[in-house]
Amino acid sequence: MSIVSIKSGGVAKSHADQIPWPQKSPAACPINAVKARLRSVGLRPTRQRMALGWLLFAKGDRHVSAEMLYEEALRAREPLSLATVYNTLRQFSEAGLLRQVSVSGPKTFFDTNVSEHHHFYNEDDETVVDIPGSEIQVSGLPQAPDGMVISSVEVIVRLRNADGQETLTKLAGGQRA
C-alpha cells in the first residue's frame, strides 16, 4: 500500500485506520506530524516529501543513506526516482530536519537526530550508530581563521572487527548496507 494513499482494495479507509502506532486519534496521526514538520521549516508537503518524511521520521532516530531510503520507498511501492530521494534529503538537510554525516569520501548518511552528538561508523558493515554526547569531550580546538567561527565539531569513531572477519548486513536484493 502506498504510504500516502487512503484507499486499499477499493475501500476508503479513515486516517485512524492507517495509523500504525497504538493511538488511533487523527490528532495524533503521524502523517499530520510529518506535514506539520515540513510546514514548520517552510517546505511544502508534496506527495514525495510526505512519503519520504514518513519513511524517515516514523521509525525514530536513525541513519540512512539515499540508496537505503530509495530501497525502502520501492518496498513501500512509492514511485520515486533516486534523484528525487537525493534532492529531498538535501532539502530536508538544508531546512534542518536532517543532519548529514559524511563517513568516507562520497558515502554520506542522513541522521534524523539533529542534536549535537557523535557517531561510530562500522567499516565492516557500513553502519552508523550514535555516541551519546556526554561520552566524548573535545578540547584544544584550534583558533578559527580570521573572519570565521567554529560552527560545530563532529567526531566519527571508525570501527572494524578485531578478529579481521568482515560482518555483512544484507539489504533486499543482497546488496551491502
PDB file of C-alpha atoms in Angstrom, residues 43 48-49 52-53 55-57 62-70 82-100 108-112:
ATOM      1  CA  LEU A  43       8.716  23.176   2.932  1.00  0.00           C
ATOM      2  CA  GLN A  48       7.164  12.852  -2.455  1.00  0.00           C
ATOM      3  CA  ARG A  49       8.237  14.786   0.657  1.00  0.00           C
ATOM      4  CA  LEU A  52       9.959  10.181   2.358  1.00  0.00           C
ATOM      5  CA  GLY A  53       9.223  12.074   5.573  1.00  0.00           C
ATOM      6  CA  LEU A  55       9.788   6.673   5.976  1.00  0.00           C
ATOM      7  CA  LEU A  56      12.425   8.797   7.700  1.00  0.00           C
ATOM      8  CA  PHE A  57      10.669  10.063  10.804  1.00  0.00           C
ATOM      9  CA  ARG A  62      18.026   6.548  12.508  1.00  0.00           C
ATOM     10  CA  HIS A  63      20.811   6.870   9.958  1.00  0.00           C
ATOM     11  CA  VAL A  64      20.091   6.200   6.294  1.00  0.00           C
ATOM     12  CA  SER A  65      21.875   6.685   3.005  1.00  0.00           C
ATOM     13  CA  ALA A  66      19.994   7.890  -0.062  1.00  0.00           C
ATOM     14  CA  GLU A  67      20.243   4.393  -1.520  1.00  0.00           C
ATOM     15  CA  MET A  68      18.817   2.802   1.646  1.00  0.00           C
ATOM     16  CA  LEU A  69      15.876   5.231   1.658  1.00  0.00           C
ATOM     17  CA  TYR A  70      15.283   4.640  -2.053  1.00  0.00           C
ATOM     18  CA  LEU A  82      16.764   8.018  -6.791  1.00  0.00           C
ATOM     19  CA  ALA A  83      17.302  11.642  -7.901  1.00  0.00           C
ATOM     20  CA  THR A  84      14.116  12.659  -6.061  1.00  0.00           C
ATOM     21  CA  VAL A  85      15.381  10.921  -2.927  1.00  0.00           C
ATOM     22  CA  TYR A  86      18.744  12.744  -3.145  1.00  0.00           C
ATOM     23  CA  ASN A  87      17.044  16.108  -3.769  1.00  0.00           C
ATOM     24  CA  THR A  88      14.594  15.616  -0.904  1.00  0.00           C
ATOM     25  CA  LEU A  89      17.341  14.572   1.531  1.00  0.00           C
ATOM     26  CA  ARG A  90      19.314  17.677   0.536  1.00  0.00           C
ATOM     27  CA  GLN A  91      16.233  19.888   1.051  1.00  0.00           C
ATOM     28  CA  PHE A  92      15.489  18.291   4.442  1.00  0.00           C
ATOM     29  CA  SER A  93      19.128  18.800   5.488  1.00  0.00           C
ATOM     30  CA  GLU A  94      19.183  22.442   4.389  1.00  0.00           C
ATOM     31  CA  ALA A  95      15.930  23.012   6.308  1.00  0.00           C
ATOM     32  CA  GLY A  96      17.425  21.497   9.474  1.00  0.00           C
ATOM     33  CA  LEU A  97      15.271  18.346   9.542  1.00  0.00           C
ATOM     34  CA  LEU A  98      18.247  16.051   8.933  1.00  0.00           C
ATOM     35  CA  ARG A  99      21.936  16.098   9.713  1.00  0.00           C
ATOM     36  CA  GLN A 100      24.447  14.890   7.126  1.00  0.00           C
ATOM     37  CA  THR A 108      27.006  10.098   3.361  1.00  0.00           C
ATOM     38  CA  PHE A 109      24.350   9.113   5.860  1.00  0.00           C
ATOM     39  CA  PHE A 110      21.420  11.276   6.922  1.00  0.00           C
ATOM     40  CA  ASP A 111      20.643  11.372  10.630  1.00  0.00           C
ATOM     41  CA  THR A 112      17.136  12.141  11.868  1.00  0.00           C
TER      42      THR A 112
END
